[in-house]
Amino acid sequence: MNTQSEVLDASQVPWHDERSAAALAGWGYRLAIVGLGFSALVTQVTLMRELVGALAGNELVFGIVLGTWLLLMGIGAALGRATARLRWRLEAFLAAQALLAVLPWVSVWMFRWLRNVVFLRGAAIGVTETALCCLALLAPYCLLMGAVLTLATVVLASRRPQQAIGGVYYLDSIGGVAGGLLFSLVLVGRLDHFRILMVPALGNLVLAAWLARVSGRRVAAWVAGVSAAAVLIAGWRWDFDALSARFLYPGQTIVHRAGSPYGNLVVTGSPREYTFLENGVPLFSTQNLQQVEEEVHYAMAQRPGARQVLLVGGAISGTALELTKYPAVIDCTELDPMVLELGERFVPASLDHPRIVVHNTDGRLWVRRAEQRYDVVLINLPDPSTWQLNRFYTAEFFAEVKRCLAPGGVLSISVGRYENRLNPELAALVAVTDRTLRTQFARVLILPADRVRFLASDGPLSDDVASSLEAAGIATRFLNRRYLRATLADDRLADLRRAVRDDAPVNRDFNPILTFLLLRYWASQLDVKFLLFELVLGAIVLVCLVRFRPLSLAVFTTGWAASALEVVLLMGFQVLFGSVYHRVGLVVTMFMLGLAVGSWAMNRALARRGPRDLARIQWAIGLFAAGLPLVLHGLGRTPSGPLAMAASQVAIYGLALSLAVLVGMEFPLAGRIDGRAVAATTSRLYAADYLGAALGALVVSAVLIPLWGTATVCLLTAALNLASGAIVSVWYRATR
């Protein structure tokens, strides 16, 4: 359907010298494209961690960051269409590589500097402000990278027009695979963000120097080489992370900073009181005795004679030590080993008791494998504002807890904050949490403490906490009779009971309604019209579906499926294997590998493929999406033994690889079928792909999964791809 004369728009602009043309058509140029893919993946993940951490990220922030990244890349690819008219393409490519090396450093430095200048220090940032912040920070890098992808395709088309679009897509994916492996297995947890970004910066500058040298640009080669040396020396000579961290914590003494696979840990304060923060969010302060007493004694007052207690999270805050006032043996679980390491360093007394036993593992995995029976289980974690945390507030987890509770044992969790009134958003949180607990327990007691406390049991529960503590001889500083009389007043208790509804939805692993309600609660606290935000996203999706032509629609829906189903797989990985959460980066790497394999395979068979094959790929993606929920639920029922869990993880990696192979096959095929000028085709298809992926990431992660669950999202994605495949098939028959 396309001819060589239709795609050779790159050769219509003559080269200014043959040596440049030869250099940009050789293997060195292809290696430079691989380097760009490597740089983009490492930079994307690093900047995403930086933004999500500094903006106190939940899935909504994650969706905004990823969606903004993909959207800007698409816009950049569309703008890159103008590169087809450039005569000095080598110089443009070299300049872009140099800028892409330094822009991430500048972006992180500027963001940390402006974070507390533009926004109030310590204030939560709203949805609109988050989106604008991401646009401003990511625009320089993403727009340039998107344009360079189009430029790279135009250059490659001057020698291999039929395979240019798929070739760049394949080489870029290969670089992404290398970047994902290096980041997941080597860089994360060992280097700070500035030193991580030094790796792709050095790669870009070295490749630019080499490409300039082989093309006869000696001055450019020297400039790039000297710049690479300067980056290396500066990165190891000065601690840019420490210097810029002062912008994020003005007026505070930073006593320690450390990176872990789960985030950036910062300890501020003095020996009298330390504050531990992870990704910018305060975990706890070491002298917050009131919070510690509330965490412990509301639950323990129900069973003061408990002999075995499980504490999930927050052990070094003083909670474990407070539990030693009772005769119980305390098992404590903490996922991040760095938190324990810093706790032993700064607050060693918090775990210094013979009845405290610490387990460095995921709390849910411990509950699932527990052989002993606990009298009390305390979940001392933040609100379920992320999927990782939501795993501890679902009906499935409560069922697992019940299996490891002794007869009449008590589960204690907290959701939301009660500030003397029950607004609609908090009422919804209370209703869902209560309803979810009642799927497993006969009795649920809701207490209006600082955080709304839920106690669940099949045995008796009482709100007369003061009498129980006095009878057991437990001494407390804050939770005395006077404090408890005011906190647990009849009108406050009745206010929370009014929120209970038998028809409230149930929070589940793959339908995290609590996460969505917390996003709404967060939005209401910031006076943000969250419903308007949802409507705008929905309108954008509908406009794209209506206005796109068949080929662009196919690429758009495939981009949507790639992001949406990758998000579902990541969520499934978190739900099933939370204890190995830091390995989720390997899922992304397997996805990039699949893109490379699929695009490579299709590129080799382009001459034999056409629109009917494109429709079949769309249908295959649709069937994959429809069957994914069944596979994930099946994996959730596998035994918890090491071999079974390892096999389930391999299955997740295999699913990511299989999906990506299908996605990777479609892009080069769509480019061949389009049959227009390379620059126009590339910019159009990249724009549709990135826009679909951007909306898939944003709408699915922030709205659809929490509201409807993964099964509905997969079925919606299946319907979109099956329908777009049918449209391509009809269009092909009509144009034959």
Short mmCIF file of N, CA and C in Angstrom, two decimals, residues 67-217:
data_model
loop_
_atom_site.label_atom_id
_atom_site.label_comp_id
_atom_site.label_asym_id
_atom_site.label_seq_id
_atom_site.Cartn_x
_atom_site.Cartn_y
_atom_site.Cartn_z
N GLY A 67 1.05 10.11 33.15
CA GLY A 67 0.23 10.63 32.06
C GLY A 67 0.82 11.88 31.44
N THR A 68 1.33 12.77 32.29
CA THR A 68 1.96 14.01 31.79
C THR A 68 3.20 13.68 30.96
N TRP A 69 4.00 12.74 31.45
CA TRP A 69 5.21 12.32 30.72
C TRP A 69 4.86 11.84 29.32
N LEU A 70 3.91 10.93 29.23
CA LEU A 70 3.54 10.35 27.94
C LEU A 70 2.89 11.38 27.03
N LEU A 71 2.06 12.25 27.60
CA LEU A 71 1.40 13.28 26.80
C LEU A 71 2.42 14.24 26.19
N LEU A 72 3.39 14.67 26.98
CA LEU A 72 4.42 15.59 26.48
C LEU A 72 5.31 14.92 25.44
N MET A 73 5.58 13.63 25.64
CA MET A 73 6.36 12.90 24.63
C MET A 73 5.60 12.87 23.30
N GLY A 74 4.28 12.65 23.38
CA GLY A 74 3.48 12.65 22.15
C GLY A 74 3.47 13.99 21.46
N ILE A 75 3.35 15.07 22.24
CA ILE A 75 3.38 16.41 21.66
C ILE A 75 4.74 16.67 21.03
N GLY A 76 5.80 16.26 21.71
CA GLY A 76 7.14 16.44 21.16
C GLY A 76 7.33 15.69 19.86
N ALA A 77 6.79 14.45 19.81
CA ALA A 77 6.89 13.67 18.57
C ALA A 77 6.14 14.35 17.43
N ALA A 78 4.98 14.92 17.73
CA ALA A 78 4.22 15.64 16.70
C ALA A 78 4.99 16.87 16.22
N LEU A 79 5.58 17.62 17.15
CA LEU A 79 6.36 18.80 16.77
C LEU A 79 7.61 18.42 15.99
N GLY A 80 8.11 17.20 16.24
CA GLY A 80 9.32 16.76 15.55
C GLY A 80 9.14 16.57 14.06
N ARG A 81 7.92 16.68 13.58
CA ARG A 81 7.68 16.57 12.14
C ARG A 81 8.48 17.61 11.36
N ALA A 82 8.73 18.75 12.00
CA ALA A 82 9.48 19.82 11.33
C ALA A 82 10.93 19.43 11.07
N THR A 83 11.45 18.39 11.75
CA THR A 83 12.85 18.01 11.55
C THR A 83 13.10 17.45 10.16
N ALA A 84 12.04 17.06 9.43
CA ALA A 84 12.24 16.54 8.08
C ALA A 84 12.82 17.59 7.15
N ARG A 85 12.65 18.86 7.50
CA ARG A 85 13.15 19.94 6.62
C ARG A 85 14.53 20.44 7.02
N LEU A 86 15.12 19.84 8.07
CA LEU A 86 16.44 20.29 8.52
C LEU A 86 17.54 19.80 7.58
N ARG A 87 18.48 20.66 7.27
CA ARG A 87 19.66 20.25 6.51
C ARG A 87 20.78 19.77 7.44
N TRP A 88 20.87 20.40 8.61
CA TRP A 88 21.96 20.11 9.55
C TRP A 88 21.43 19.13 10.62
N ARG A 89 21.05 17.94 10.16
CA ARG A 89 20.43 16.98 11.08
C ARG A 89 21.44 16.41 12.08
N LEU A 90 22.67 16.20 11.66
CA LEU A 90 23.67 15.66 12.57
C LEU A 90 23.90 16.61 13.73
N GLU A 91 24.07 17.90 13.41
CA GLU A 91 24.28 18.88 14.48
C GLU A 91 23.07 18.94 15.41
N ALA A 92 21.86 18.85 14.82
CA ALA A 92 20.66 18.87 15.65
C ALA A 92 20.62 17.66 16.58
N PHE A 93 20.98 16.50 16.05
CA PHE A 93 20.97 15.28 16.86
C PHE A 93 21.99 15.36 17.99
N LEU A 94 23.20 15.83 17.69
CA LEU A 94 24.24 15.95 18.71
C LEU A 94 23.85 16.96 19.79
N ALA A 95 23.29 18.09 19.37
CA ALA A 95 22.86 19.10 20.35
C ALA A 95 21.76 18.54 21.25
N ALA A 96 20.84 17.78 20.66
CA ALA A 96 19.75 17.19 21.46
C ALA A 96 20.30 16.21 22.48
N GLN A 97 21.28 15.38 22.07
CA GLN A 97 21.88 14.44 23.01
C GLN A 97 22.52 15.16 24.19
N ALA A 98 23.22 16.25 23.91
CA ALA A 98 23.87 17.00 24.99
C ALA A 98 22.85 17.60 25.95
N LEU A 99 21.78 18.18 25.39
CA LEU A 99 20.74 18.77 26.24
C LEU A 99 20.03 17.70 27.06
N LEU A 100 19.76 16.55 26.46
CA LEU A 100 19.09 15.47 27.19
C LEU A 100 19.96 14.94 28.31
N ALA A 101 21.26 15.15 28.24
CA ALA A 101 22.15 14.71 29.31
C ALA A 101 22.03 15.59 30.55
N VAL A 102 21.85 16.89 30.36
CA VAL A 102 21.89 17.82 31.50
C VAL A 102 20.51 18.24 31.99
N LEU A 103 19.48 18.16 31.14
CA LEU A 103 18.16 18.64 31.54
C LEU A 103 17.60 17.95 32.79
N PRO A 104 17.74 16.62 32.94
CA PRO A 104 17.21 16.00 34.16
C PRO A 104 17.83 16.55 35.44
N TRP A 105 19.13 16.79 35.45
CA TRP A 105 19.77 17.37 36.63
C TRP A 105 19.18 18.74 36.94
N VAL A 106 19.06 19.54 35.91
CA VAL A 106 18.50 20.88 36.10
C VAL A 106 17.07 20.80 36.61
N SER A 107 16.30 19.87 36.08
CA SER A 107 14.89 19.74 36.47
C SER A 107 14.76 19.39 37.95
N VAL A 108 15.54 18.41 38.42
CA VAL A 108 15.46 18.02 39.82
C VAL A 108 15.90 19.15 40.73
N TRP A 109 16.99 19.83 40.37
CA TRP A 109 17.48 20.94 41.19
C TRP A 109 16.44 22.06 41.27
N MET A 110 15.87 22.42 40.13
CA MET A 110 14.88 23.49 40.11
C MET A 110 13.63 23.11 40.89
N PHE A 111 13.20 21.85 40.75
CA PHE A 111 12.00 21.43 41.47
C PHE A 111 12.20 21.50 42.97
N ARG A 112 13.34 21.01 43.45
CA ARG A 112 13.58 21.05 44.90
C ARG A 112 13.69 22.49 45.40
N TRP A 113 14.26 23.34 44.59
CA TRP A 113 14.41 24.75 44.98
C TRP A 113 13.05 25.44 45.04
N LEU A 114 12.20 25.17 44.06
CA LEU A 114 10.93 25.89 43.95
C LEU A 114 9.79 25.24 44.73
N ARG A 115 9.97 24.00 45.22
CA ARG A 115 8.88 23.28 45.89
C ARG A 115 8.28 24.10 47.03
N ASN A 116 9.10 24.64 47.88
CA ASN A 116 8.60 25.40 49.03
C ASN A 116 8.58 26.91 48.77
N VAL A 117 8.90 27.30 47.54
CA VAL A 117 8.76 28.71 47.16
C VAL A 117 7.39 28.93 46.52
N VAL A 118 7.02 28.05 45.60
CA VAL A 118 5.73 28.17 44.91
C VAL A 118 4.59 27.73 45.82
N PHE A 119 4.81 26.65 46.60
CA PHE A 119 3.77 26.11 47.46
C PHE A 119 4.11 26.38 48.92
N LEU A 120 3.09 26.44 49.75
CA LEU A 120 3.31 26.63 51.17
C LEU A 120 4.06 25.43 51.73
N ARG A 121 5.03 25.72 52.57
CA ARG A 121 5.83 24.65 53.16
C ARG A 121 4.95 23.74 54.00
N GLY A 122 5.04 22.43 53.72
CA GLY A 122 4.28 21.45 54.47
C GLY A 122 2.85 21.28 54.03
N ALA A 123 2.38 22.13 53.10
CA ALA A 123 0.98 22.05 52.66
C ALA A 123 0.83 20.96 51.60
N ALA A 124 -0.34 20.30 51.64
CA ALA A 124 -0.65 19.32 50.60
C ALA A 124 -0.91 20.06 49.29
N ILE A 125 -0.52 19.44 48.17
CA ILE A 125 -0.65 20.05 46.86
C ILE A 125 -1.84 19.43 46.14
N GLY A 126 -2.70 20.27 45.59
CA GLY A 126 -3.93 19.81 44.96
C GLY A 126 -3.71 19.20 43.59
N VAL A 127 -4.81 18.71 43.02
CA VAL A 127 -4.75 18.03 41.73
C VAL A 127 -4.27 18.97 40.64
N THR A 128 -4.87 20.17 40.57
CA THR A 128 -4.49 21.12 39.52
C THR A 128 -3.04 21.54 39.66
N GLU A 129 -2.62 21.84 40.90
CA GLU A 129 -1.24 22.26 41.12
C GLU A 129 -0.26 21.14 40.78
N THR A 130 -0.64 19.90 41.09
CA THR A 130 0.22 18.77 40.77
C THR A 130 0.41 18.64 39.26
N ALA A 131 -0.70 18.75 38.51
CA ALA A 131 -0.62 18.65 37.06
C ALA A 131 0.24 19.75 36.47
N LEU A 132 0.05 20.99 36.94
CA LEU A 132 0.85 22.11 36.43
C LEU A 132 2.32 21.95 36.78
N CYS A 133 2.58 21.45 37.98
CA CYS A 133 3.96 21.24 38.40
C CYS A 133 4.63 20.19 37.51
N CYS A 134 3.93 19.11 37.22
CA CYS A 134 4.49 18.07 36.35
C CYS A 134 4.73 18.60 34.94
N LEU A 135 3.79 19.38 34.43
CA LEU A 135 3.96 19.95 33.10
C LEU A 135 5.21 20.83 33.03
N ALA A 136 5.38 21.69 34.03
CA ALA A 136 6.52 22.61 34.02
C ALA A 136 7.84 21.87 34.15
N LEU A 137 7.89 20.87 35.01
CA LEU A 137 9.14 20.17 35.26
C LEU A 137 9.52 19.25 34.11
N LEU A 138 8.55 18.54 33.56
CA LEU A 138 8.85 17.51 32.57
C LEU A 138 8.89 18.02 31.13
N ALA A 139 8.28 19.18 30.87
CA ALA A 139 8.15 19.67 29.50
C ALA A 139 9.48 19.77 28.76
N PRO A 140 10.54 20.40 29.30
CA PRO A 140 11.78 20.53 28.51
C PRO A 140 12.33 19.18 28.05
N TYR A 141 12.41 18.21 28.97
CA TYR A 141 12.99 16.92 28.60
C TYR A 141 12.07 16.14 27.67
N CYS A 142 10.80 16.04 28.01
CA CYS A 142 9.88 15.18 27.25
C CYS A 142 9.63 15.72 25.84
N LEU A 143 9.44 17.02 25.70
CA LEU A 143 9.22 17.59 24.37
C LEU A 143 10.43 17.35 23.47
N LEU A 144 11.62 17.54 24.04
CA LEU A 144 12.83 17.34 23.25
C LEU A 144 13.01 15.86 22.90
N MET A 145 12.78 14.97 23.86
CA MET A 145 12.93 13.54 23.59
C MET A 145 11.93 13.08 22.54
N GLY A 146 10.68 13.53 22.62
CA GLY A 146 9.70 13.16 21.61
C GLY A 146 10.09 13.63 20.23
N ALA A 147 10.59 14.87 20.13
CA ALA A 147 11.02 15.40 18.83
C ALA A 147 12.22 14.62 18.29
N VAL A 148 13.13 14.23 19.17
CA VAL A 148 14.31 13.48 18.74
C VAL A 148 13.93 12.12 18.18
N LEU A 149 12.89 11.48 18.72
CA LEU A 149 12.44 10.20 18.18
C LEU A 149 11.98 10.35 16.73
N THR A 150 11.25 11.44 16.46
CA THR A 150 10.83 11.68 15.07
C THR A 150 12.05 11.98 14.19
N LEU A 151 12.98 12.81 14.70
CA LEU A 151 14.20 13.12 13.96
C LEU A 151 14.98 11.84 13.67
N ALA A 152 15.09 10.96 14.66
CA ALA A 152 15.82 9.70 14.46
C ALA A 152 15.19 8.86 13.36
N THR A 153 13.86 8.83 13.30
CA THR A 153 13.17 8.07 12.27
C THR A 153 13.40 8.68 10.89
N VAL A 154 13.36 10.01 10.81
CA VAL A 154 13.59 10.70 9.54
C VAL A 154 14.99 10.39 9.01
N VAL A 155 15.98 10.42 9.91
CA VAL A 155 17.35 10.15 9.50
C VAL A 155 17.51 8.72 9.01
N LEU A 156 16.96 7.76 9.76
CA LEU A 156 17.09 6.36 9.38
C LEU A 156 16.37 6.07 8.06
N ALA A 157 15.33 6.85 7.78
CA ALA A 157 14.56 6.63 6.55
C ALA A 157 15.35 6.99 5.30
N SER A 158 16.41 7.77 5.44
CA SER A 158 17.19 8.15 4.27
C SER A 158 17.92 6.96 3.67
N ARG A 159 18.15 5.91 4.45
CA ARG A 159 18.82 4.71 3.96
C ARG A 159 17.93 3.46 3.97
N ARG A 160 17.00 3.38 4.95
CA ARG A 160 16.14 2.19 5.06
C ARG A 160 14.69 2.65 5.25
N PRO A 161 14.07 3.19 4.23
CA PRO A 161 12.75 3.81 4.39
C PRO A 161 11.67 2.85 4.85
N GLN A 162 11.69 1.61 4.37
CA GLN A 162 10.61 0.69 4.71
C GLN A 162 10.61 0.32 6.18
N GLN A 163 11.79 0.31 6.82
CA GLN A 163 11.90 -0.18 8.19
C GLN A 163 12.28 0.91 9.18
N ALA A 164 12.20 2.16 8.78
CA ALA A 164 12.66 3.25 9.64
C ALA A 164 11.81 3.38 10.90
N ILE A 165 10.47 3.41 10.74
CA ILE A 165 9.59 3.63 11.89
C ILE A 165 9.73 2.49 12.89
N GLY A 166 9.63 1.26 12.41
CA GLY A 166 9.78 0.12 13.30
C GLY A 166 11.18 -0.01 13.85
N GLY A 167 12.19 0.39 13.06
CA GLY A 167 13.57 0.29 13.52
C GLY A 167 13.85 1.17 14.71
N VAL A 168 13.42 2.42 14.65
CA VAL A 168 13.64 3.32 15.79
C VAL A 168 12.85 2.84 17.00
N TYR A 169 11.63 2.38 16.77
CA TYR A 169 10.80 1.87 17.87
C TYR A 169 11.50 0.68 18.55
N TYR A 170 12.08 -0.19 17.74
CA TYR A 170 12.78 -1.37 18.26
C TYR A 170 14.04 -0.97 19.02
N LEU A 171 14.86 -0.11 18.43
CA LEU A 171 16.11 0.31 19.08
C LEU A 171 15.84 1.07 20.37
N ASP A 172 14.83 1.93 20.36
CA ASP A 172 14.45 2.66 21.56
C ASP A 172 14.02 1.68 22.66
N SER A 173 13.29 0.63 22.29
CA SER A 173 12.84 -0.36 23.27
C SER A 173 14.02 -1.15 23.84
N ILE A 174 14.99 -1.47 22.99
CA ILE A 174 16.19 -2.18 23.47
C ILE A 174 16.90 -1.35 24.53
N GLY A 175 17.03 -0.05 24.28
CA GLY A 175 17.63 0.83 25.28
C GLY A 175 16.83 0.85 26.57
N GLY A 176 15.49 0.84 26.44
CA GLY A 176 14.65 0.80 27.63
C GLY A 176 14.85 -0.46 28.44
N VAL A 177 15.04 -1.59 27.77
CA VAL A 177 15.31 -2.85 28.48
C VAL A 177 16.59 -2.73 29.30
N ALA A 178 17.65 -2.24 28.66
CA ALA A 178 18.93 -2.09 29.36
C ALA A 178 18.80 -1.13 30.54
N GLY A 179 18.09 -0.01 30.32
CA GLY A 179 17.90 0.95 31.40
C GLY A 179 17.09 0.38 32.54
N GLY A 180 16.03 -0.38 32.22
CA GLY A 180 15.21 -0.97 33.27
C GLY A 180 15.97 -1.97 34.11
N LEU A 181 16.77 -2.83 33.46
CA LEU A 181 17.55 -3.82 34.20
C LEU A 181 18.58 -3.15 35.09
N LEU A 182 19.30 -2.17 34.55
CA LEU A 182 20.33 -1.51 35.35
C LEU A 182 19.70 -0.77 36.53
N PHE A 183 18.57 -0.08 36.28
CA PHE A 183 17.94 0.66 37.35
C PHE A 183 17.42 -0.28 38.44
N SER A 184 16.73 -1.35 38.04
CA SER A 184 16.09 -2.25 39.01
C SER A 184 17.10 -3.07 39.81
N LEU A 185 18.17 -3.53 39.14
CA LEU A 185 19.09 -4.46 39.78
C LEU A 185 20.32 -3.80 40.38
N VAL A 186 20.66 -2.58 39.94
CA VAL A 186 21.92 -1.98 40.37
C VAL A 186 21.72 -0.60 41.01
N LEU A 187 21.04 0.30 40.32
CA LEU A 187 21.05 1.69 40.72
C LEU A 187 20.14 2.00 41.91
N VAL A 188 18.90 1.52 41.87
CA VAL A 188 17.93 1.89 42.88
C VAL A 188 18.36 1.35 44.24
N GLY A 189 18.28 2.20 45.24
CA GLY A 189 18.67 1.82 46.59
C GLY A 189 20.14 1.98 46.88
N ARG A 190 20.97 2.20 45.84
CA ARG A 190 22.40 2.36 46.04
C ARG A 190 22.87 3.79 45.79
N LEU A 191 22.21 4.49 44.87
CA LEU A 191 22.61 5.85 44.52
C LEU A 191 21.45 6.79 44.72
N ASP A 192 21.76 8.07 45.02
CA ASP A 192 20.71 9.07 45.09
C ASP A 192 20.30 9.47 43.68
N HIS A 193 19.27 10.31 43.58
CA HIS A 193 18.71 10.62 42.27
C HIS A 193 19.70 11.34 41.37
N PHE A 194 20.50 12.22 41.91
CA PHE A 194 21.47 12.95 41.07
C PHE A 194 22.52 11.99 40.50
N ARG A 195 23.00 11.07 41.32
CA ARG A 195 24.02 10.14 40.83
C ARG A 195 23.41 9.10 39.89
N ILE A 196 22.14 8.75 40.09
CA ILE A 196 21.48 7.87 39.12
C ILE A 196 21.40 8.57 37.76
N LEU A 197 21.01 9.85 37.77
CA LEU A 197 20.89 10.59 36.52
C LEU A 197 22.24 10.85 35.87
N MET A 198 23.30 10.71 36.63
CA MET A 198 24.63 10.87 36.04
C MET A 198 24.93 9.75 35.05
N VAL A 199 24.33 8.57 35.26
CA VAL A 199 24.60 7.42 34.38
C VAL A 199 24.09 7.68 32.95
N PRO A 200 22.80 8.03 32.76
CA PRO A 200 22.37 8.33 31.38
C PRO A 200 23.01 9.59 30.82
N ALA A 201 23.36 10.55 31.69
CA ALA A 201 24.03 11.76 31.21
C ALA A 201 25.38 11.41 30.59
N LEU A 202 26.15 10.58 31.29
CA LEU A 202 27.44 10.16 30.76
C LEU A 202 27.26 9.35 29.47
N GLY A 203 26.25 8.49 29.45
CA GLY A 203 26.01 7.69 28.25
C GLY A 203 25.71 8.56 27.04
N ASN A 204 24.84 9.55 27.20
CA ASN A 204 24.50 10.43 26.08
C ASN A 204 25.71 11.22 25.60
N LEU A 205 26.50 11.75 26.53
CA LEU A 205 27.64 12.58 26.14
C LEU A 205 28.73 11.75 25.47
N VAL A 206 28.98 10.55 25.97
CA VAL A 206 30.00 9.68 25.36
C VAL A 206 29.58 9.29 23.95
N LEU A 207 28.30 8.91 23.78
CA LEU A 207 27.82 8.55 22.44
C LEU A 207 27.84 9.75 21.50
N ALA A 208 27.52 10.93 22.01
CA ALA A 208 27.58 12.14 21.18
C ALA A 208 29.01 12.42 20.74
N ALA A 209 29.97 12.25 21.68
CA ALA A 209 31.38 12.47 21.33
C ALA A 209 31.84 11.49 20.26
N TRP A 210 31.46 10.23 20.41
CA TRP A 210 31.88 9.22 19.45
C TRP A 210 31.25 9.47 18.08
N LEU A 211 29.95 9.80 18.05
CA LEU A 211 29.27 10.05 16.79
C LEU A 211 29.84 11.29 16.10
N ALA A 212 30.18 12.31 16.89
CA ALA A 212 30.78 13.51 16.30
C ALA A 212 32.16 13.21 15.72
N ARG A 213 32.89 12.35 16.41
CA ARG A 213 34.24 12.02 15.94
C ARG A 213 34.21 11.27 14.61
N VAL A 214 33.33 10.24 14.49
CA VAL A 214 33.32 9.45 13.26
C VAL A 214 32.74 10.23 12.09
N SER A 215 32.03 11.32 12.38
CA SER A 215 31.48 12.13 11.29
C SER A 215 32.36 13.33 10.97
N GLY A 216 33.54 13.41 11.62
CA GLY A 216 34.47 14.48 11.31
C GLY A 216 34.22 15.77 12.07
N ARG A 217 33.40 15.77 13.08
CA ARG A 217 33.12 16.98 13.88
C ARG A 217 34.01 16.96 15.12
#
